């Protein structure tokens, strides 16, 4: 046996993994997707590594393989198509003295977005965006908690910190004193190296909810001295939602504001100047492209808008798939054409563009997601014994919200029709709220202390509303 083929380290067999000419090592039996992610190499996993979407195909020793299912048991050579950088730059002036600079980071379940902020002049100098590499270990919070339960949090933390360091280096500035971070409660536990497994089993007890500070070097973060997170409200309503509510601001006197953060888990908050209620609706991965046959995130090549005789594609390029805003538009179009009935049944697949289509199963996935969101909103309104007339503004945020056609969202049953004229699209309100926090305006303690979490799984109103809203599209 040639000892150079593999080596044994402390009784563990290690193999050589060559990826696009670069060399790495992996333990015998390790999933290729995890090895790639741990080394900062991202591959699309919309289904969360369950082997359902077939979108993580790579060449292993010249053969097509799903990297989420491929276990390494020998030296291998992997070929991955070069991924386009998803970083985005806004502004170029980094001549401001470092004492006045800080970084603000939103750690989304799917996406990271980092901003360089000039606190003195109260402006954002640059922003960069990238895919959260933890998607290789699970598309949603629950699957990542399951991964941590089986394997620990180290790999999850390492891969996200590596990506953070990559984004920080792109800023082109010397070390800054502080980074402010917003994320859901699970993502924050992972970032700070806290055990997140208790968040996945009843009674879902977090290690912390308040704002947390840590030495950046101790977390492996480069170019920053100190990290501070925004506070969370509950295990299922994290700092990202607190930031969004903070950015939206207090409603008019005697009125309520609603915030709906659309995603795999859709967080919903309904609040007045006295406090409010909040919840998390399990809307599934369809808004992120998961479980949709041609689904993808809102990146280059995604069909993001659709109507009779018109189609919008991100980057004005050849369509590669369908993102959430495009999905909603296509569903609305097919309902209007009578291709989808009131129960959600569609007899045959619909071709959107060459290689991009919508199936009956896709419509069912959307049906579940939209019913969860709509029913969650209704449940909070019912809980406070108010009406939609009492809501002043309905803020819609999330990764794809800025491209959302509100009329189609209402028509397909995602948003109540009573709120159509009250909707305000916020985009990434988590990052915007974090920047506002960094500028020293403070958070409303009243909101944090008087926000009651509603568990939809145990709420009798939600169960009935969910069934009803599954059946009716418009």
Coordinates of C-alpha atoms in Angstrom, one line a residue:
X1 CA 0.0 0.0 0.0
X2 CA 1.3 3.4 -0.9
X3 CA 1.5 5.6 2.2
X4 CA 1.1 8.7 0.2
X5 CA -2.4 7.8 -1.0
X6 CA -3.9 8.4 2.4
X7 CA -2.7 9.0 5.9
X8 CA -3.8 7.9 9.4
X9 CA -4.1 10.6 12.0
X10 CA -4.9 9.5 15.5
X11 CA -6.6 6.4 14.2
X12 CA -8.7 8.4 11.7
X13 CA -8.3 7.6 8.0
X14 CA -7.8 10.9 6.0
X15 CA -8.1 11.2 2.3
X16 CA -7.0 13.8 -0.2
X17 CA -9.7 15.9 -1.9
X18 CA -8.6 17.9 -4.9
X19 CA -11.1 20.6 -5.8
X20 CA -10.5 22.6 -8.9
X21 CA -6.8 22.1 -8.5
X22 CA -6.7 22.9 -4.7
X23 CA -5.9 20.3 -2.2
X24 CA -7.8 19.5 1.1
X25 CA -8.1 16.6 3.4
X26 CA -11.2 14.8 4.6
X27 CA -12.0 12.1 7.1
X28 CA -13.3 8.8 5.8
X29 CA -17.0 8.8 5.5
X30 CA -17.3 12.6 5.5
X31 CA -20.0 14.1 3.3
X32 CA -18.5 16.0 0.4
X33 CA -20.9 18.9 0.9
X34 CA -19.7 19.4 4.4
X35 CA -16.0 19.2 3.5
X36 CA -16.6 21.8 0.8
X37 CA -18.5 24.1 3.1
X38 CA -15.9 23.8 5.9
X39 CA -13.2 24.9 3.4
X40 CA -15.2 27.9 2.1
X41 CA -16.5 26.3 -1.1
X42 CA -20.2 26.9 -1.6
X43 CA -22.5 24.7 -3.7
X44 CA -26.2 25.3 -4.1
X45 CA -28.3 23.2 -1.7
X46 CA -31.9 24.5 -1.9
X47 CA -33.3 21.3 -0.3
X48 CA -30.9 21.5 2.6
X49 CA -28.9 18.5 1.6
X50 CA -31.7 16.0 1.5
X51 CA -30.9 14.9 -2.1
X52 CA -34.3 16.0 -3.4
X53 CA -33.5 19.0 -5.6
X54 CA -30.5 17.5 -7.5
X55 CA -29.0 21.0 -7.8
X56 CA -25.6 20.2 -6.1
X57 CA -24.2 18.0 -8.9
X58 CA -20.4 18.1 -9.2
X59 CA -17.9 16.0 -11.0
X60 CA -16.2 13.4 -8.8
X61 CA -13.4 11.6 -10.6
X62 CA -15.2 12.5 -13.8
X63 CA -18.7 11.3 -12.8
X64 CA -21.8 13.3 -11.9
X65 CA -22.5 13.1 -8.1
X66 CA -24.7 14.9 -5.6
X67 CA -22.2 16.4 -3.2
X68 CA -24.8 16.3 -0.4
X69 CA -25.0 12.5 -0.7
X70 CA -21.4 11.6 -1.6
X71 CA -19.4 10.1 1.2
X72 CA -15.6 10.2 0.8
X73 CA -13.9 6.9 1.1
X74 CA -10.9 7.4 -1.1
X75 CA -8.7 10.1 -2.7
X76 CA -10.9 12.0 -5.1
X77 CA -10.8 14.8 -7.7
X78 CA -13.7 17.2 -7.7
X79 CA -14.7 19.6 -10.4
X80 CA -17.1 22.4 -9.6
X81 CA -18.2 25.1 -12.0
X82 CA -16.7 28.5 -11.0
X83 CA -19.4 30.3 -9.0
X84 CA -20.0 34.0 -9.7
X85 CA -19.2 36.2 -6.8
X86 CA -22.3 37.4 -5.1
X87 CA -20.6 40.3 -3.4
X88 CA -22.1 43.7 -4.0
X89 CA -20.3 47.0 -3.5
X90 CA -22.0 50.3 -2.9
X91 CA -19.7 53.3 -2.4
X92 CA -15.9 53.3 -2.4
X93 CA -14.8 55.9 0.1
X94 CA -12.9 54.2 2.9
X95 CA -10.7 57.2 3.7
X96 CA -12.7 57.9 6.9
X97 CA -10.6 57.4 10.1
X98 CA -11.0 53.9 11.4
X99 CA -12.3 55.2 14.8
X100 CA -15.5 56.3 13.1
X101 CA -16.0 53.1 11.2
X102 CA -17.8 50.0 12.2
X103 CA -19.2 46.9 10.5
X104 CA -22.8 45.7 10.6
X105 CA -23.7 42.2 9.7
X106 CA -26.9 40.3 9.0
X107 CA -26.5 36.6 9.3
X108 CA -29.5 35.2 7.4
X109 CA -30.3 31.6 7.2
X110 CA -29.5 31.7 3.5
X111 CA -27.5 34.9 3.0
X112 CA -24.9 37.0 4.7
X113 CA -24.8 40.8 4.2
X114 CA -22.1 43.0 5.6
X115 CA -22.0 46.8 5.6
X116 CA -19.2 49.2 6.3
X117 CA -20.7 52.2 8.2
X118 CA -19.3 55.6 8.9
X119 CA -20.8 56.5 12.3
X120 CA -19.6 60.0 12.2
X121 CA -21.4 60.9 9.0
X122 CA -24.2 58.4 9.6
X123 CA -23.8 56.7 6.2
X124 CA -23.1 53.2 4.7
X125 CA -19.9 53.2 2.7
X126 CA -20.0 49.7 1.2
X127 CA -22.1 46.5 1.4
X128 CA -21.1 43.0 0.4
X129 CA -23.4 40.0 0.2
X130 CA -22.7 36.2 0.0
X131 CA -24.4 32.9 0.5
X132 CA -24.4 31.5 4.0
X133 CA -22.2 28.4 3.6
X134 CA -24.2 26.7 6.4
X135 CA -26.8 25.8 3.8
X136 CA -24.6 22.8 3.0
X137 CA -25.5 21.5 6.5
X138 CA -29.2 22.3 6.3
X139 CA -31.6 24.7 4.5
X140 CA -33.4 25.8 7.6
X141 CA -32.8 26.4 11.3
X142 CA -34.3 23.0 12.4
X143 CA -32.0 21.0 10.1
X144 CA -29.0 22.9 11.3
X145 CA -29.9 22.3 14.9
X146 CA -30.2 18.6 14.0
X147 CA -26.8 18.8 12.4
X148 CA -25.3 20.4 15.6
X149 CA -27.0 17.7 17.7
X150 CA -25.2 15.0 15.8
X151 CA -21.9 16.7 15.0
X152 CA -21.5 19.7 17.3
X153 CA -21.5 23.4 16.4
X154 CA -17.8 23.7 15.4
X155 CA -18.2 23.1 11.7
X156 CA -21.3 25.3 11.5
X157 CA -19.4 28.1 13.3
X158 CA -16.2 27.7 11.3
X159 CA -17.7 27.9 7.9
X160 CA -19.8 31.0 8.6
X161 CA -16.8 32.7 10.3
X162 CA -14.6 31.9 7.3
X163 CA -17.2 33.6 5.0
X164 CA -17.4 36.6 7.3
X165 CA -13.6 37.0 7.2
X166 CA -13.8 36.8 3.4
X167 CA -16.4 39.6 3.3
X168 CA -14.4 41.7 5.8
X169 CA -11.3 41.5 3.8
X170 CA -13.2 42.8 0.7
X171 CA -13.9 46.0 2.6
X172 CA -10.3 47.1 2.1
X173 CA -9.9 48.8 5.4
X174 CA -7.7 48.1 8.4
X175 CA -9.1 46.6 11.6
X176 CA -12.2 48.3 12.9
X177 CA -13.2 48.4 16.6
X178 CA -16.7 46.9 16.4
X179 CA -19.0 44.7 14.5
X180 CA -22.7 44.7 15.2
X181 CA -24.6 41.5 14.3
X182 CA -28.2 40.6 13.8
X183 CA -29.5 37.1 13.1
X184 CA -32.1 34.6 14.3
X185 CA -31.5 33.1 17.8
X186 CA -30.0 29.9 16.4
X187 CA -27.6 31.6 14.1
X188 CA -26.4 33.8 17.0
X189 CA -25.9 30.8 19.2
X190 CA -23.7 29.2 16.5
X191 CA -21.7 32.3 15.9
X192 CA -20.9 32.7 19.6
X193 CA -20.0 29.0 20.0
X194 CA -23.0 28.3 22.2
X195 CA -24.7 24.9 22.2
X196 CA -27.9 25.4 20.1
X197 CA -29.3 21.8 20.6
X198 CA -31.8 22.9 23.3
X199 CA -33.4 25.2 20.7
X200 CA -34.6 22.2 18.8
X201 CA -36.5 20.3 21.6
X202 CA -39.2 21.3 24.0
X203 CA -39.2 23.6 26.0
X204 CA -36.9 25.2 23.4
X205 CA -34.7 27.0 25.9
X206 CA -32.0 29.4 24.6
X207 CA -28.7 30.0 26.3
X208 CA -29.2 33.7 25.9
X209 CA -31.6 36.2 24.5
X210 CA -30.1 39.6 25.5
X211 CA -27.5 41.5 23.6
X212 CA -24.2 39.6 23.7
X213 CA -20.6 40.8 23.4
X214 CA -17.4 38.9 22.7
X215 CA -13.8 39.3 21.7
X216 CA -13.7 38.9 17.9
X217 CA -10.3 37.1 17.9
X218 CA -11.7 34.5 20.3
X219 CA -14.4 33.7 17.7
X220 CA -11.9 33.5 14.9
X221 CA -13.1 36.8 13.3
X222 CA -10.4 38.8 11.7
X223 CA -10.1 42.6 11.2
X224 CA -12.5 43.4 14.1
X225 CA -11.8 43.8 17.8
X226 CA -15.2 43.3 19.3
X227 CA -18.5 41.7 18.3
X228 CA -21.9 42.8 19.7
X229 CA -25.3 41.2 18.8
X230 CA -28.7 42.8 19.0
X231 CA -31.1 41.2 21.5
X232 CA -33.7 38.6 20.7
X233 CA -37.3 38.4 21.8
X234 CA -37.7 34.6 21.8
X235 CA -36.2 31.4 20.6
X236 CA -38.1 31.7 17.4
X237 CA -38.1 35.5 17.1
X238 CA -34.5 36.7 17.0
X239 CA -32.4 39.8 16.7
X240 CA -33.0 40.0 13.0
X241 CA -36.7 40.6 13.6
X242 CA -35.9 43.0 16.5
X243 CA -33.8 45.0 14.0
X244 CA -36.6 45.0 11.5
X245 CA -39.2 46.2 13.9
X246 CA -36.7 48.8 15.2
X247 CA -36.1 50.0 11.7
X248 CA -39.8 50.2 10.9
X249 CA -40.4 52.3 14.0
X250 CA -43.4 52.8 16.2
X251 CA -46.9 53.0 14.7
X252 CA -49.2 56.0 14.9
X253 CA -50.9 56.6 18.2
X254 CA -53.7 54.1 18.8
X255 CA -52.6 52.0 15.8
X256 CA -50.6 48.9 15.1
X257 CA -47.8 48.0 12.7
X258 CA -47.3 44.6 11.2
X259 CA -43.9 43.2 10.1
X260 CA -43.7 40.0 8.0
X261 CA -40.2 38.7 7.3
X262 CA -40.8 36.1 4.5
X263 CA -38.5 33.1 4.5
X264 CA -38.2 29.4 5.4
X265 CA -39.5 30.4 8.8
X266 CA -41.6 33.5 8.4
X267 CA -41.5 35.7 11.5
X268 CA -44.5 38.0 12.1
X269 CA -44.7 40.8 14.6
X270 CA -47.8 42.9 15.4
X271 CA -47.2 45.8 17.7
X272 CA -48.4 49.1 19.1
X273 CA -46.6 51.7 21.2
X274 CA -47.5 49.5 24.2
X275 CA -45.8 46.3 23.0
X276 CA -47.3 43.4 20.9
X277 CA -47.3 39.8 19.9
X278 CA -45.1 37.8 17.6
X279 CA -44.8 34.4 16.1
X280 CA -42.9 32.2 13.6
X281 CA -44.7 30.4 10.8
X282 CA -43.1 27.3 9.3
X283 CA -43.6 28.4 5.7
X284 CA -41.1 25.8 4.3
X285 CA -38.2 26.4 1.9
X286 CA -40.1 27.3 -1.2
X287 CA -39.4 31.1 -0.7
X288 CA -35.7 30.2 -0.9
X289 CA -36.0 27.9 -3.9
X290 CA -36.1 24.7 -2.0
X291 CA -38.7 22.0 -2.9
X292 CA -39.5 23.9 -6.1
X293 CA -38.5 21.9 -9.2
X294 CA -36.9 24.9 -10.9
X295 CA -36.5 27.0 -7.8
X296 CA -33.5 29.1 -7.0
X297 CA -32.7 32.1 -4.9
X298 CA -33.0 35.7 -6.2
X299 CA -29.7 35.7 -8.0
X300 CA -28.5 36.1 -11.6
X301 CA -30.7 34.1 -14.0
X302 CA -33.7 33.9 -11.7
X303 CA -37.1 34.7 -13.2
X304 CA -38.2 37.4 -10.7
X305 CA -41.3 38.7 -12.5
X306 CA -43.9 37.3 -14.8
X307 CA -47.1 38.4 -16.5
X308 CA -48.9 37.9 -19.8
X309 CA -46.3 38.4 -22.5
X310 CA -43.6 39.7 -20.1
X311 CA -40.9 38.1 -18.0
X312 CA -38.2 39.7 -15.8
X313 CA -34.9 37.9 -15.2
X314 CA -32.3 39.0 -12.7
X315 CA -29.2 40.2 -14.6
X316 CA -31.2 40.3 -17.9
X317 CA -29.7 37.0 -18.9
X318 CA -30.9 33.5 -19.9
X319 CA -33.5 32.2 -17.3
X320 CA -32.0 29.5 -15.1
X321 CA -34.8 29.1 -12.5
X322 CA -37.6 30.7 -10.6
X323 CA -37.1 32.7 -7.4
X324 CA -39.9 33.5 -4.9
X325 CA -41.2 36.7 -6.5
X326 CA -41.4 35.0 -9.9
X327 CA -43.1 32.0 -8.4
X328 CA -45.8 34.2 -6.9
X329 CA -46.3 36.0 -10.3
X330 CA -46.5 32.7 -12.2
X331 CA -49.0 31.2 -9.8
X332 CA -51.2 34.4 -10.0
X333 CA -51.0 34.2 -13.8
X334 CA -52.1 30.6 -13.9
X335 CA -55.0 31.2 -11.5
X336 CA -56.3 34.1 -13.7
X337 CA -56.0 31.8 -16.7
X338 CA -58.0 29.1 -14.9
X339 CA -55.0 26.7 -15.0
X340 CA -55.0 26.4 -11.2
X341 CA -58.4 25.9 -9.5
X342 CA -59.5 27.1 -6.1
X343 CA -58.1 24.0 -4.4
X344 CA -54.7 24.5 -5.9
X345 CA -55.0 21.7 -8.5
X346 CA -53.1 22.1 -11.8
X347 CA -53.6 19.4 -14.4
X348 CA -50.3 19.8 -16.3
X349 CA -46.9 21.5 -16.0
X350 CA -46.5 25.0 -17.2
X351 CA -43.5 26.0 -19.3
X352 CA -42.1 29.5 -18.3
X353 CA -38.9 29.5 -20.4
X354 CA -36.6 26.9 -21.9
X355 CA -35.7 24.5 -19.1
X356 CA -37.8 26.4 -16.5
X357 CA -41.3 25.2 -15.6
X358 CA -43.8 25.0 -12.8
X359 CA -45.3 21.7 -11.7
X360 CA -48.4 20.8 -9.7
X361 CA -46.1 19.8 -6.8
X362 CA -44.6 23.3 -6.9
X363 CA -48.1 24.8 -6.6
X364 CA -48.7 22.6 -3.6
X365 CA -45.5 23.8 -1.9
X366 CA -46.5 27.4 -2.4
X367 CA -50.0 26.6 -1.1
X368 CA -48.6 25.4 2.2
X369 CA -46.2 28.4 2.5
X370 CA -48.8 31.0 1.7
X371 CA -51.4 29.5 4.0
X372 CA -48.9 29.4 6.9
X373 CA -48.1 33.1 6.5
X374 CA -51.7 34.3 5.9
X375 CA -53.0 32.2 8.9
X376 CA -50.1 33.4 11.1
X377 CA -51.1 37.0 10.4
X378 CA -54.8 36.3 11.1
X379 CA -53.9 34.5 14.4
X380 CA -52.0 37.5 15.8
X381 CA -54.8 39.9 14.8
X382 CA -57.3 37.5 16.5
X383 CA -55.0 37.2 19.6
X384 CA -55.1 41.0 20.1
X385 CA -58.8 41.2 19.3
X386 CA -58.3 43.9 16.8
X387 CA -59.2 44.2 13.1
X388 CA -57.1 44.8 10.0
X389 CA -58.5 48.4 10.1
X390 CA -56.4 48.9 13.3
X391 CA -53.2 48.3 11.4
X392 CA -51.4 51.4 10.1
X393 CA -48.6 49.8 8.1
X394 CA -47.8 46.3 7.0
X395 CA -44.0 46.0 6.5
X396 CA -42.9 43.2 4.2
X397 CA -39.2 42.2 4.4
X398 CA -36.9 39.4 3.5
X399 CA -34.5 38.5 0.8
X400 CA -36.9 38.8 -2.1
X401 CA -39.4 41.3 -0.8
X402 CA -38.2 44.3 -2.8
X403 CA -39.2 42.5 -6.0
X404 CA -42.5 41.3 -4.6
X405 CA -45.7 42.2 -6.6
X406 CA -48.1 43.0 -3.7
X407 CA -51.2 42.6 -5.8
X408 CA -50.2 39.1 -6.8
X409 CA -49.2 38.3 -3.2
X410 CA -52.7 39.3 -2.2
X411 CA -54.4 37.6 -5.1
X412 CA -52.7 34.3 -4.4
X413 CA -53.6 34.4 -0.7
X414 CA -50.2 35.3 0.8
X415 CA -51.2 38.7 2.2
X416 CA -54.7 39.7 3.4
X417 CA -56.4 41.9 0.9
X418 CA -57.3 44.4 3.6
X419 CA -53.6 45.2 3.9
X420 CA -52.8 45.7 0.2
X421 CA -52.7 49.5 0.3
X422 CA -50.9 49.4 3.7
X423 CA -47.9 47.4 2.5
X424 CA -44.4 48.8 2.6
X425 CA -41.5 46.8 1.1
X426 CA -38.4 47.0 3.3
X427 CA -35.9 44.6 1.7
X428 CA -33.3 43.6 4.2
X429 CA -34.7 45.3 7.3
X430 CA -32.5 43.3 9.5
X431 CA -29.3 44.9 8.2
X432 CA -31.0 48.4 8.0
X433 CA -32.1 48.0 11.7
X434 CA -28.6 46.9 12.7
X435 CA -27.1 50.0 11.1
X436 CA -29.6 52.1 12.9
X437 CA -28.6 50.4 16.2
X438 CA -24.9 50.9 15.5
X439 CA -25.6 54.6 15.0
X440 CA -26.6 54.8 18.7
X441 CA -30.3 55.4 18.6
X442 CA -31.1 52.6 21.0
X443 CA -33.9 50.0 21.1
X444 CA -37.3 50.3 22.7
X445 CA -37.1 48.3 25.9
X446 CA -40.9 48.4 26.0
X447 CA -41.2 46.4 22.8
X448 CA -38.7 43.8 24.0
X449 CA -40.3 43.3 27.4
X450 CA -43.9 43.4 26.3
X451 CA -43.8 41.2 23.2
X452 CA -45.6 38.0 23.8
X453 CA -44.7 35.0 21.7
X454 CA -47.6 32.9 20.2
X455 CA -46.9 29.3 19.4
X456 CA -48.9 28.6 16.3
X457 CA -48.6 24.8 16.7
X458 CA -50.6 25.0 19.9
X459 CA -53.0 27.8 18.9
X460 CA -56.6 26.5 18.1
X461 CA -57.4 29.5 15.8
X462 CA -54.3 28.8 13.6
X463 CA -55.2 25.2 13.0
X464 CA -58.6 26.1 11.6
X465 CA -57.3 29.1 9.6
X466 CA -54.5 27.1 8.0
X467 CA -56.9 24.4 6.6
X468 CA -59.3 27.1 5.4
X469 CA -56.6 29.1 3.7
X470 CA -55.1 26.1 2.0
X471 CA -58.3 25.6 0.1
X472 CA -58.9 29.2 -1.1
X473 CA -56.4 30.9 -3.4
X474 CA -58.1 34.2 -4.0

